[in-house]
PDB file of C-alpha atoms and ligand atoms in Angstrom:
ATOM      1  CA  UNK C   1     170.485 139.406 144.281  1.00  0.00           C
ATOM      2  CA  UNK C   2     171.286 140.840 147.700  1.00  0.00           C
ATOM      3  CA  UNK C   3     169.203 144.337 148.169  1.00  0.00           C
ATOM      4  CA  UNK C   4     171.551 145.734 151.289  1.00  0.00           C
ATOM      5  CA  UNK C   5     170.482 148.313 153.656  1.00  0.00           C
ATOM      6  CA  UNK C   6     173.771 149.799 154.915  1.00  0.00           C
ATOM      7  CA  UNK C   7     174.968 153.101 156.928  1.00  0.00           C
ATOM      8  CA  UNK C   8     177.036 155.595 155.021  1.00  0.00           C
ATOM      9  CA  UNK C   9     177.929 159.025 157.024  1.00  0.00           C
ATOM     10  CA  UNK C  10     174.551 157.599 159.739  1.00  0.00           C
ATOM     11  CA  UNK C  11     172.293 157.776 156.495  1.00  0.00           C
ATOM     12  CA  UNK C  12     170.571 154.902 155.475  1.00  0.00           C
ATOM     13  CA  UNK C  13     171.618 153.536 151.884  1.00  0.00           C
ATOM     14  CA  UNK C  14     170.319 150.884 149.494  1.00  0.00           C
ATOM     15  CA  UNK C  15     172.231 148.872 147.310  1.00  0.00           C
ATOM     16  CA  UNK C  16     171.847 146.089 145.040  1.00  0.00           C
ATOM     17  CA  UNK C  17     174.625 143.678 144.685  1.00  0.00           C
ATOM     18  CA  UNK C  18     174.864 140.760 142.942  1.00  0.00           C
ATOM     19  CA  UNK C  19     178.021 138.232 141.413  1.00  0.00           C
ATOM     20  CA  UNK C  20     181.595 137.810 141.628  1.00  0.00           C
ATOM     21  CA  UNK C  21     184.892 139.099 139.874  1.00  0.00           C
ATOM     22  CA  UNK C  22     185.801 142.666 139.371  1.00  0.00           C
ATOM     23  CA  UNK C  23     183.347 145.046 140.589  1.00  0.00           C
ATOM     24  CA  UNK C  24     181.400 147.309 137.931  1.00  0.00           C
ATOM     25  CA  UNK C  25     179.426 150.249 139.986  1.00  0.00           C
ATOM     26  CA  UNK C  26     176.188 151.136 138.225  1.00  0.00           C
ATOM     27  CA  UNK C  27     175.099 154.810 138.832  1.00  0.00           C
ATOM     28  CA  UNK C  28     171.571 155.679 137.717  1.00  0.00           C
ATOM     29  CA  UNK C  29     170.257 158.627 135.926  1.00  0.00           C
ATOM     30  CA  UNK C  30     168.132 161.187 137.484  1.00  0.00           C
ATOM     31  CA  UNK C  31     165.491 161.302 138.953  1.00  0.00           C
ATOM     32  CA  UNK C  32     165.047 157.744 138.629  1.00  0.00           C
ATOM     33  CA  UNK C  33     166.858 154.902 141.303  1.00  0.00           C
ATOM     34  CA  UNK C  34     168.479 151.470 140.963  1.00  0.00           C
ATOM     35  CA  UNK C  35     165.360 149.620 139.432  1.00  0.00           C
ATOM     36  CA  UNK C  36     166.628 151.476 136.730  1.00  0.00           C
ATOM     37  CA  UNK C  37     169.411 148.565 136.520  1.00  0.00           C
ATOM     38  CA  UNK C  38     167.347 145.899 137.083  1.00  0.00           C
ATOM     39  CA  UNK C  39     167.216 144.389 133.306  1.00  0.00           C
ATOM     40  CA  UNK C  40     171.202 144.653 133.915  1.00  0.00           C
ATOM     41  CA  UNK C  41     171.503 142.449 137.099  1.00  0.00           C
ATOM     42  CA  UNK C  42     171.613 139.063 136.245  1.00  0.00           C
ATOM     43  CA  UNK C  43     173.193 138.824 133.043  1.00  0.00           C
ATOM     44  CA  UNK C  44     176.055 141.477 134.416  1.00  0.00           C
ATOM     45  CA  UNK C  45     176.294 139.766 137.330  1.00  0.00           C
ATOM     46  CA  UNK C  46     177.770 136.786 135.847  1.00  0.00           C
ATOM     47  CA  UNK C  47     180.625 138.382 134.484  1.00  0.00           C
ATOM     48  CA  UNK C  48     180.962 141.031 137.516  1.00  0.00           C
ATOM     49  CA  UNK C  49     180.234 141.888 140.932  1.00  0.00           C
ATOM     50  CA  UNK C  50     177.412 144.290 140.207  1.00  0.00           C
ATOM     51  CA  UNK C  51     176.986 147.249 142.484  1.00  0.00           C
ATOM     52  CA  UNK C  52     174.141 149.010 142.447  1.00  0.00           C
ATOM     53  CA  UNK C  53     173.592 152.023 144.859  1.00  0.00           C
ATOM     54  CA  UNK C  54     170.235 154.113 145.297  1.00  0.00           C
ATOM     55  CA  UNK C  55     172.028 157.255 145.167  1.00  0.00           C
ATOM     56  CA  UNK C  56     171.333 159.743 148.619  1.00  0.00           C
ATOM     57  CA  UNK C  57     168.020 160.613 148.167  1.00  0.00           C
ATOM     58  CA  UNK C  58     166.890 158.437 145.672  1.00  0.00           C
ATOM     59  CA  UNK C  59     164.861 155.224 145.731  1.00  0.00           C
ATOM     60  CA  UNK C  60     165.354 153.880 149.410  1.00  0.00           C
ATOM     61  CA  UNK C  61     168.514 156.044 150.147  1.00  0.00           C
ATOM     62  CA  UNK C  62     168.263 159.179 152.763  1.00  0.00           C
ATOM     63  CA  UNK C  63     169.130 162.442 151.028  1.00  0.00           C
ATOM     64  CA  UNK C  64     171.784 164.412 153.171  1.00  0.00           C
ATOM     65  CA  UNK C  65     171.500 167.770 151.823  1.00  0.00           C
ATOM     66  CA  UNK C  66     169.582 170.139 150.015  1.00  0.00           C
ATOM     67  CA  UNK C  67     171.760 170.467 147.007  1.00  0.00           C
ATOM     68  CA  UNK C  68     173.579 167.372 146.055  1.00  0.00           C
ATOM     69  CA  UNK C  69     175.926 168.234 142.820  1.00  0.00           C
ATOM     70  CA  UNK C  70     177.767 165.487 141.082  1.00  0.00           C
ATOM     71  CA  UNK C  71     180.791 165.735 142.706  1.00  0.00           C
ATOM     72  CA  UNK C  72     178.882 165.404 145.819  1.00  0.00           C
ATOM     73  CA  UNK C  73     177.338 161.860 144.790  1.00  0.00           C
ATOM     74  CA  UNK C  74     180.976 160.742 143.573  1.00  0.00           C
ATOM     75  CA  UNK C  75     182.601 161.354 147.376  1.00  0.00           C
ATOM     76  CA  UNK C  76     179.118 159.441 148.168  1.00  0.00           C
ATOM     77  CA  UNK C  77     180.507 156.700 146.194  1.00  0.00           C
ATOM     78  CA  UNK C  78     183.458 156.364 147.224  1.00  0.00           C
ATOM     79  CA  UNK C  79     182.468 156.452 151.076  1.00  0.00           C
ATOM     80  CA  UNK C  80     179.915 153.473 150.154  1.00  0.00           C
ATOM     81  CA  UNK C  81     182.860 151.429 148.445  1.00  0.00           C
ATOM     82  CA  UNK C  82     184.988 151.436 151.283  1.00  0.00           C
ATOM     83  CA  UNK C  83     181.481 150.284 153.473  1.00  0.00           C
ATOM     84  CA  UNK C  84     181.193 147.778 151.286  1.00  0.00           C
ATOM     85  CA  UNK C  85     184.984 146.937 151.449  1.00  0.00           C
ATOM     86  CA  UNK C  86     185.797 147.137 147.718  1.00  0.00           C
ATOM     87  CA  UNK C  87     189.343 147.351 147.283  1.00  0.00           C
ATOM     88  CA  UNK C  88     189.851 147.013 143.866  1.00  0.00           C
ATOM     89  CA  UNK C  89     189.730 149.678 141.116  1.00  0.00           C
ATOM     90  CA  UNK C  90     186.087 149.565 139.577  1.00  0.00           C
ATOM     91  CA  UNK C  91     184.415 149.795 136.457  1.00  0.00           C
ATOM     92  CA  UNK C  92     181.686 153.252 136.677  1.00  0.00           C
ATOM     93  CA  UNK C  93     179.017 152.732 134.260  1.00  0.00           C
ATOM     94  CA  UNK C  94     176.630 156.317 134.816  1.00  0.00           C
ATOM     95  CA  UNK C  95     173.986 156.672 132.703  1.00  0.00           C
ATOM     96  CA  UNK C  96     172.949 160.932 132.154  1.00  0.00           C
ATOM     97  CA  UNK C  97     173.579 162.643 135.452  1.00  0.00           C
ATOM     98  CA  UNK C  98     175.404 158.848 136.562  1.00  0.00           C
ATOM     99  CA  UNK C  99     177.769 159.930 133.913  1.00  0.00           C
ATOM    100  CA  UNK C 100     177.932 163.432 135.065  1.00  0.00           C
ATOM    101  CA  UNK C 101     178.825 161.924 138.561  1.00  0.00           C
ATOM    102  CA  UNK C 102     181.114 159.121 136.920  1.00  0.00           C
ATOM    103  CA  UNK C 103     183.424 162.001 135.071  1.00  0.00           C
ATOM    104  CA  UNK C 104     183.801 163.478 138.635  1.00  0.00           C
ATOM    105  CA  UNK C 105     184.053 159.989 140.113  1.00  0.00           C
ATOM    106  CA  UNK C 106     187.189 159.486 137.983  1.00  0.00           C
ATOM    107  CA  UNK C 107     188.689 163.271 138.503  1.00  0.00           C
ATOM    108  CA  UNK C 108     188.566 162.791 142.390  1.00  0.00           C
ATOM    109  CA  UNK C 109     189.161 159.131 142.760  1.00  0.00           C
ATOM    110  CA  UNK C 110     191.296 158.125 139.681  1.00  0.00           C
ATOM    111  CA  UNK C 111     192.810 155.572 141.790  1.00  0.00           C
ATOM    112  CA  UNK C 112     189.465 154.133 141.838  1.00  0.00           C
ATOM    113  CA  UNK C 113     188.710 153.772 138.813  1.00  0.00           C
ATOM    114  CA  UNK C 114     189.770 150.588 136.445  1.00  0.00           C
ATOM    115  CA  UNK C 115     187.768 151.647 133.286  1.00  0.00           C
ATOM    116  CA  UNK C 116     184.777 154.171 132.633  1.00  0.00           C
ATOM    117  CA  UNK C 117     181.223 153.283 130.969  1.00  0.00           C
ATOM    118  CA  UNK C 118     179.549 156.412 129.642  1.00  0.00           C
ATOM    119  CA  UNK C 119     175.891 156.166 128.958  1.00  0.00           C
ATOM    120  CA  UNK C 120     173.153 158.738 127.549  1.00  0.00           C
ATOM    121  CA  UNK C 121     175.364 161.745 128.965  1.00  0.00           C
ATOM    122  CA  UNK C 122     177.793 164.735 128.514  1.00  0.00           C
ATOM    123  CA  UNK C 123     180.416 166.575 129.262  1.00  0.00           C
ATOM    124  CA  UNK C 124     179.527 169.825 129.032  1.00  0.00           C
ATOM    125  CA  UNK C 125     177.897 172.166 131.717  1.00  0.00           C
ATOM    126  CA  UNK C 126     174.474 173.311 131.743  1.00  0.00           C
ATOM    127  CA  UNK C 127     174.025 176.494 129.572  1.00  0.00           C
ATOM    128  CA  UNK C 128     172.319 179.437 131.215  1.00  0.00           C
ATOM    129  CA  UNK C 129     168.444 178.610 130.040  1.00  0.00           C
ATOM    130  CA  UNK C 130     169.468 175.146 131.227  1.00  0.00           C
ATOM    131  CA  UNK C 131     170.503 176.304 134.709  1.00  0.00           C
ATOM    132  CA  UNK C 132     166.563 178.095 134.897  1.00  0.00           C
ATOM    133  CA  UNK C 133     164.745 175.369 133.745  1.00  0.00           C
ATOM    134  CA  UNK C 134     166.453 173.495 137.103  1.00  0.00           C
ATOM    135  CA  UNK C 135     165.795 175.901 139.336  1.00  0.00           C
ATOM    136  CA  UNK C 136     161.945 175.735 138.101  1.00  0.00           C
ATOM    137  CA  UNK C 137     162.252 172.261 138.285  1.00  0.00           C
ATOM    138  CA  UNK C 138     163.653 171.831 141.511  1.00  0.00           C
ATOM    139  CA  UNK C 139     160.760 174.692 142.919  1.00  0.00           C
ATOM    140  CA  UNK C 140     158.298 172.706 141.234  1.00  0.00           C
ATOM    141  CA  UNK C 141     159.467 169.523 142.671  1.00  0.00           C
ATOM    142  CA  UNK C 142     159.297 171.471 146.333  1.00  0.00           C
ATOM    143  CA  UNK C 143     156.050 172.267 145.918  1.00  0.00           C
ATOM    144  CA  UNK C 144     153.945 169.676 144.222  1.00  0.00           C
ATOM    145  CA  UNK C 145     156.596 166.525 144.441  1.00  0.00           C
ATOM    146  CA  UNK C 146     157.288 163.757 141.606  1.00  0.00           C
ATOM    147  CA  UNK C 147     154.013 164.763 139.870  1.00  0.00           C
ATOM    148  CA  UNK C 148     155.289 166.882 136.625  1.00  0.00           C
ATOM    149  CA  UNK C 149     158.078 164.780 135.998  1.00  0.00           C
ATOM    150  CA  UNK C 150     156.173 161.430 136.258  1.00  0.00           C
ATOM    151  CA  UNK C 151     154.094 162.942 133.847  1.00  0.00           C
ATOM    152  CA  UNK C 152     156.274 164.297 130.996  1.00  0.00           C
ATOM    153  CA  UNK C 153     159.367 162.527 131.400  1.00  0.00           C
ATOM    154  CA  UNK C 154     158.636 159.219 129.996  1.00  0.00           C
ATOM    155  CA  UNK C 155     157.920 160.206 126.245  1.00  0.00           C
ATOM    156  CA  UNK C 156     161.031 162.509 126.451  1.00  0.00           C
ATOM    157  CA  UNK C 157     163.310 159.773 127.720  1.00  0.00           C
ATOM    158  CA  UNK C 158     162.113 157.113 125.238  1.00  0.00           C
ATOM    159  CA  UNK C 159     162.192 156.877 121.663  1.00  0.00           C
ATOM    160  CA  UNK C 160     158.923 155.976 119.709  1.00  0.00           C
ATOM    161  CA  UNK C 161     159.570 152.438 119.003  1.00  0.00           C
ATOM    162  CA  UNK C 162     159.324 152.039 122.867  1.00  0.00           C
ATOM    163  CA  UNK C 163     157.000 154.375 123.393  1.00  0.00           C
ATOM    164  CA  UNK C 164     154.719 152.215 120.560  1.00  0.00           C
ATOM    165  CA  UNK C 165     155.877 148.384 121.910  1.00  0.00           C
ATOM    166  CA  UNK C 166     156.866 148.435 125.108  1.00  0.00           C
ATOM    167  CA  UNK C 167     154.038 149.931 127.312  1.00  0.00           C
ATOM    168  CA  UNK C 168     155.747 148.033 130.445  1.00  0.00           C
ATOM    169  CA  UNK C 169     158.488 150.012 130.169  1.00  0.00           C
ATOM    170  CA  UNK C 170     156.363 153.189 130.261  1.00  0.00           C
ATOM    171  CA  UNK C 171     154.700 152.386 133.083  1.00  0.00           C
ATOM    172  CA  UNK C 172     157.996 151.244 134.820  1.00  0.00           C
ATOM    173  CA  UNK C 173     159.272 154.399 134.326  1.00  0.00           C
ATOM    174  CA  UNK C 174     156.413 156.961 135.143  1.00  0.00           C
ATOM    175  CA  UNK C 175     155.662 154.678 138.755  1.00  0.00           C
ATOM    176  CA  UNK C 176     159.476 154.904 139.116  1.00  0.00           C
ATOM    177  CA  UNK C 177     159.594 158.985 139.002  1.00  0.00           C
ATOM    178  CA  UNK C 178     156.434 158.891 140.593  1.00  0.00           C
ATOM    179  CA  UNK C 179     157.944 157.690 143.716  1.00  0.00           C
ATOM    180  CA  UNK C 180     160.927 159.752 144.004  1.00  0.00           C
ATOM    181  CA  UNK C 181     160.470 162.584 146.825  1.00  0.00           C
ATOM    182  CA  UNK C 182     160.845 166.545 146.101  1.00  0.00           C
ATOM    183  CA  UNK C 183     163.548 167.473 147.695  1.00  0.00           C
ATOM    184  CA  UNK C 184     165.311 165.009 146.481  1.00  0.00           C
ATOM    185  CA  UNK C 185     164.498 166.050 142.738  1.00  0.00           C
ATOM    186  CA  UNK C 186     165.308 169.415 143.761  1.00  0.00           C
ATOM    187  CA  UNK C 187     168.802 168.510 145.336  1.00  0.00           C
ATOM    188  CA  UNK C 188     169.736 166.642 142.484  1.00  0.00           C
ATOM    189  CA  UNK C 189     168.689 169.069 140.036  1.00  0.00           C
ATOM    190  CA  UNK C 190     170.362 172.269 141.950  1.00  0.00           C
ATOM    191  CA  UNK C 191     173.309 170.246 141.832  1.00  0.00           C
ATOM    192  CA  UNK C 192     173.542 169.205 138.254  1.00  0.00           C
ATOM    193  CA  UNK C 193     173.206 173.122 137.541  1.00  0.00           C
ATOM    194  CA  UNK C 194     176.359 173.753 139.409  1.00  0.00           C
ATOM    195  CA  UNK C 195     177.848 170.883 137.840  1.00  0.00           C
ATOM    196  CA  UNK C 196     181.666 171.519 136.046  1.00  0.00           C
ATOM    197  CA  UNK C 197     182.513 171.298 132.647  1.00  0.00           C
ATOM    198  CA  UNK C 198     184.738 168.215 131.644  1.00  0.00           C
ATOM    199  CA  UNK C 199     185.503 168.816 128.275  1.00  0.00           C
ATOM    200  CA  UNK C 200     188.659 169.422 128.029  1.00  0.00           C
ATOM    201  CA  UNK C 201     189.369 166.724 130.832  1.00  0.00           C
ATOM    202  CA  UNK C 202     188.450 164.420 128.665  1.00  0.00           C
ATOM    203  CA  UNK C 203     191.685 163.901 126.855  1.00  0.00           C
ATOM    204  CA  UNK C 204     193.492 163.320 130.068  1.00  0.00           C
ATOM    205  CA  UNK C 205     191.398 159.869 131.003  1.00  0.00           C
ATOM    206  CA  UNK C 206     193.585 157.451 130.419  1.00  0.00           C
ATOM    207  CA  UNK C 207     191.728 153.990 131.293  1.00  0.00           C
ATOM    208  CA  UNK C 208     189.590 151.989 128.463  1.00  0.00           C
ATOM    209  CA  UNK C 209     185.758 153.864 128.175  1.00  0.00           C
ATOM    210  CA  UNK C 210     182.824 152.752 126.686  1.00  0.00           C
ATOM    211  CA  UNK C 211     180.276 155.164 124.692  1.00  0.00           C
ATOM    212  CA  UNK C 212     176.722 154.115 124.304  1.00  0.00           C
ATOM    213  CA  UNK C 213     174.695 156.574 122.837  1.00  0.00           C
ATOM    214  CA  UNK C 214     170.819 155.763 121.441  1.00  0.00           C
ATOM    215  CA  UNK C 215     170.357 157.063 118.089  1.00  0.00           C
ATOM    216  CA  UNK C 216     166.510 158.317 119.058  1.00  0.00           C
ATOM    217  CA  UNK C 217     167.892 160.063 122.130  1.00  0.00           C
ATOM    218  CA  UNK C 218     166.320 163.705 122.037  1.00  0.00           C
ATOM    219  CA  UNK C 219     168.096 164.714 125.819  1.00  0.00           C
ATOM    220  CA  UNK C 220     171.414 163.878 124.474  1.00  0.00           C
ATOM    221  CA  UNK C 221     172.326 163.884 121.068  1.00  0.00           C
ATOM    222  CA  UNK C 222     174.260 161.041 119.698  1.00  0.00           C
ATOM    223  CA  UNK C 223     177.061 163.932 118.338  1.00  0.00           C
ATOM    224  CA  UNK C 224     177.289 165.156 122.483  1.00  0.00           C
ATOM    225  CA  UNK C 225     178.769 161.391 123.204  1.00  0.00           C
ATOM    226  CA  UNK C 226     180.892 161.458 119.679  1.00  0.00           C
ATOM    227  CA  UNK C 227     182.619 164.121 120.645  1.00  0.00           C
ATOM    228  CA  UNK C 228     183.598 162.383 124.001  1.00  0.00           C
ATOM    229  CA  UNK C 229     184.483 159.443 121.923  1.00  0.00           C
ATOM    230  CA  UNK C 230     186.605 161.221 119.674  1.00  0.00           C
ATOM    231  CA  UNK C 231     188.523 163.097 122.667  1.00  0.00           C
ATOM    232  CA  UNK C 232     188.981 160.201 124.946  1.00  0.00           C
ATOM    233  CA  UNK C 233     192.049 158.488 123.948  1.00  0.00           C
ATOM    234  CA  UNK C 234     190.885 154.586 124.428  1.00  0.00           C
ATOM    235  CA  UNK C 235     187.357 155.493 124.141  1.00  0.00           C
ATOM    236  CA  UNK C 236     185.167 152.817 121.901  1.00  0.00           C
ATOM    237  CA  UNK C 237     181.684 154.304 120.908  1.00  0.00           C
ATOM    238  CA  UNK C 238     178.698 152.150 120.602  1.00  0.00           C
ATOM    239  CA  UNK C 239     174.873 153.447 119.488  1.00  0.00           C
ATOM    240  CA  UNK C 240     171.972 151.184 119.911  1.00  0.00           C
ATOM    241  CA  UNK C 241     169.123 151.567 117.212  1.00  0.00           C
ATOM    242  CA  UNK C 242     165.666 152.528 118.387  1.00  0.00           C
ATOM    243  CA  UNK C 243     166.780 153.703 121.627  1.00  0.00           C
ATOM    244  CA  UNK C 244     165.602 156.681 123.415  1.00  0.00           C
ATOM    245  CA  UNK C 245     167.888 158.150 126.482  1.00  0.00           C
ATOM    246  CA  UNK C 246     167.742 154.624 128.603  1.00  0.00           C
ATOM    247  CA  UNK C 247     169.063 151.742 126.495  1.00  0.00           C
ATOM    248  CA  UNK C 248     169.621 149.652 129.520  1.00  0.00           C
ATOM    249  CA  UNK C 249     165.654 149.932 130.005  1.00  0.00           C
ATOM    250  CA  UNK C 250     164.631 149.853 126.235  1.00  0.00           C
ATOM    251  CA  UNK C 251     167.279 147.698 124.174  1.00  0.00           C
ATOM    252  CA  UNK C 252     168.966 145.868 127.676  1.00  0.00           C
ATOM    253  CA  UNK C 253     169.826 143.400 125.690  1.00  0.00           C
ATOM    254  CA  UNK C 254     171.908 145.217 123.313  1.00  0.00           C
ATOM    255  CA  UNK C 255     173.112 147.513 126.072  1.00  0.00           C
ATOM    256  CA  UNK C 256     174.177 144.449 128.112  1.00  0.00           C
ATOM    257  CA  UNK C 257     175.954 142.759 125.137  1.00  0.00           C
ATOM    258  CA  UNK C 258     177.741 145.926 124.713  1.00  0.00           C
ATOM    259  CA  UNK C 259     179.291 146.137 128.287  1.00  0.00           C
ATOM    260  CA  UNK C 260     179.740 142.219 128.512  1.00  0.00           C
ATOM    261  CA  UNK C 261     182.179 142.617 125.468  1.00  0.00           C
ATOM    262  CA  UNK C 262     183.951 145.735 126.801  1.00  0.00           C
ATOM    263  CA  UNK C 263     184.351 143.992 130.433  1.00  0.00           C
ATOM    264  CA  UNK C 264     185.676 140.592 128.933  1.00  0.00           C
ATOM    265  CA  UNK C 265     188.270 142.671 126.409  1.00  0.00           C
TER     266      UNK C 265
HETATM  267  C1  MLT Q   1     169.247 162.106 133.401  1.00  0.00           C
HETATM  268  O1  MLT Q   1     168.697 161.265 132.683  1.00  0.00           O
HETATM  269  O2  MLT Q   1     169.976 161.783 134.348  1.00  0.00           O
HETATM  270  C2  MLT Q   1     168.965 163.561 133.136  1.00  0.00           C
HETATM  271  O3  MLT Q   1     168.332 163.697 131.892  1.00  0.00           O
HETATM  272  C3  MLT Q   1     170.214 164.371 133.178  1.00  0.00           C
HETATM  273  C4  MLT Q   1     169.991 165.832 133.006  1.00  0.00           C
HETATM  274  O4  MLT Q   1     168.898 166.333 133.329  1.00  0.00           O
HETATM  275  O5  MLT Q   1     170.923 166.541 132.573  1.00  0.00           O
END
């Protein structure tokens, strides 16, 4: 694996890249970074060229303004594509808020995009006691940093079997939050409250999608990602058992069979 430090826009940017063939982007969830792919790597990267960004703000990545909506991280992506000098169409894989940013990804690139993984997410828009729990989150985040959310975020983004068995993931997790900065919480989370709604977009994407939903995720319901399957016309839905809101973390080897048999159909 090659961990890249590149220039996008004069802000620093970290990337993970890894293999050969046609390029699959993976776009992490918030507020967590790349590490969040790094079960995913190796066994994608031998059927892809993996790329894996730090989105602006995130993990080793400079944040470039105070509010930082979806749409915002998709032009991000597509500025650190050309960088990299991908010219080829690309499959997004965004888990949560990566899926939020993949939806947009595909509305303002959709010559970008060869085929669309949708993980743990939704295409709705934030209802109104969803847009002030943000804005508390992103004051708290001001104020005190990762602290809150390192805290209380693991249990609600895992189910209980992983919660029970996999105490390396837990700790993974809460050291990963723990080291994301505030304003970079608080951009991302301003941003996601502003974000559009895409439902009735949906029936207009037109490349292959994948749907993986975890059938003990309490963020987003499985029936939030059935309904995208059902609209999407090529869409194929996939849950994995036992898995809270980060299969790729809790069940990556399920998850990874998953995409390996949607890339190689
Ligand atoms: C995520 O995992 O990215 C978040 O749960 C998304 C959100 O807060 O809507």
């Amino acid at each position: 694996m090659a961990t890249k430090t590149i220039s996008v826009h004069g802000k620093r940017v970290a990337v993970d890249i890894i293999g050969e063939g046609r390029p699959l982007l993976l776009v992490h969830g918030f507020p967590m970074d790349a590490r969040m792919w790094s079960k995913q790597l190796e066994p994608l990267g031998a059927a892809a060229k993996v790329i894996s960004p730090d989105l602006p703000g995130f993990g080793e990545s400079e944040l470039p303004n105070s509010v930082m909506t979806p749409a915002n991280y998709a032009d991000f992506l597509s500025d650190l594509l050309e960088s990299l000098e991908i010219n080829e169409a690309v499959t997004v894989c965004g888990l949560s808020m990566g899926g939020y940013i993949a939806l947009e990804f595909w509305k303002r690139h959709p010559s970008l995009v060869n085929s669309l993984i949708f993980c743990h997410t939704k295409a709705t828009s934030d209802t109104p006691e969803a847009i002030e729990n943000r804005k508390k989150t992103a004051d708290n985040a001001r104020r005190k940093g990762a602290e809150d959310l390192a805290r209380d975020m693991p249990v609600k983004l895992t189910s209980p079997d992983t919660q029970q068995n996999n105490i390396e993931v837990m700790e993974q997790l809460s050291s990963m939050i723990a080291d994301q900065p505030g304003p970079s919480i608080a951009a991302a989370s301003l941003g996601m409250a502003q974000r559009a709604n895409f439902v009735s977009f949906l029936p207009d994407i037109a490349v292959p999608a994948l749907i993986i939903a975890g059938d003990k995720d309490t963020l987003i319901p499985m029936t939030e990602m059935e309904m995208m399957a059902k609209v999407i016309p090529h869409a194929k839905f996939v849950v994995i058992k036992n898995s809270g809101h980060l299969s790729p973390m809790e069940k990556p080897n399920e998850f990874n069979q998953d995409v390996l048999a949607f890339l190689a159909r």
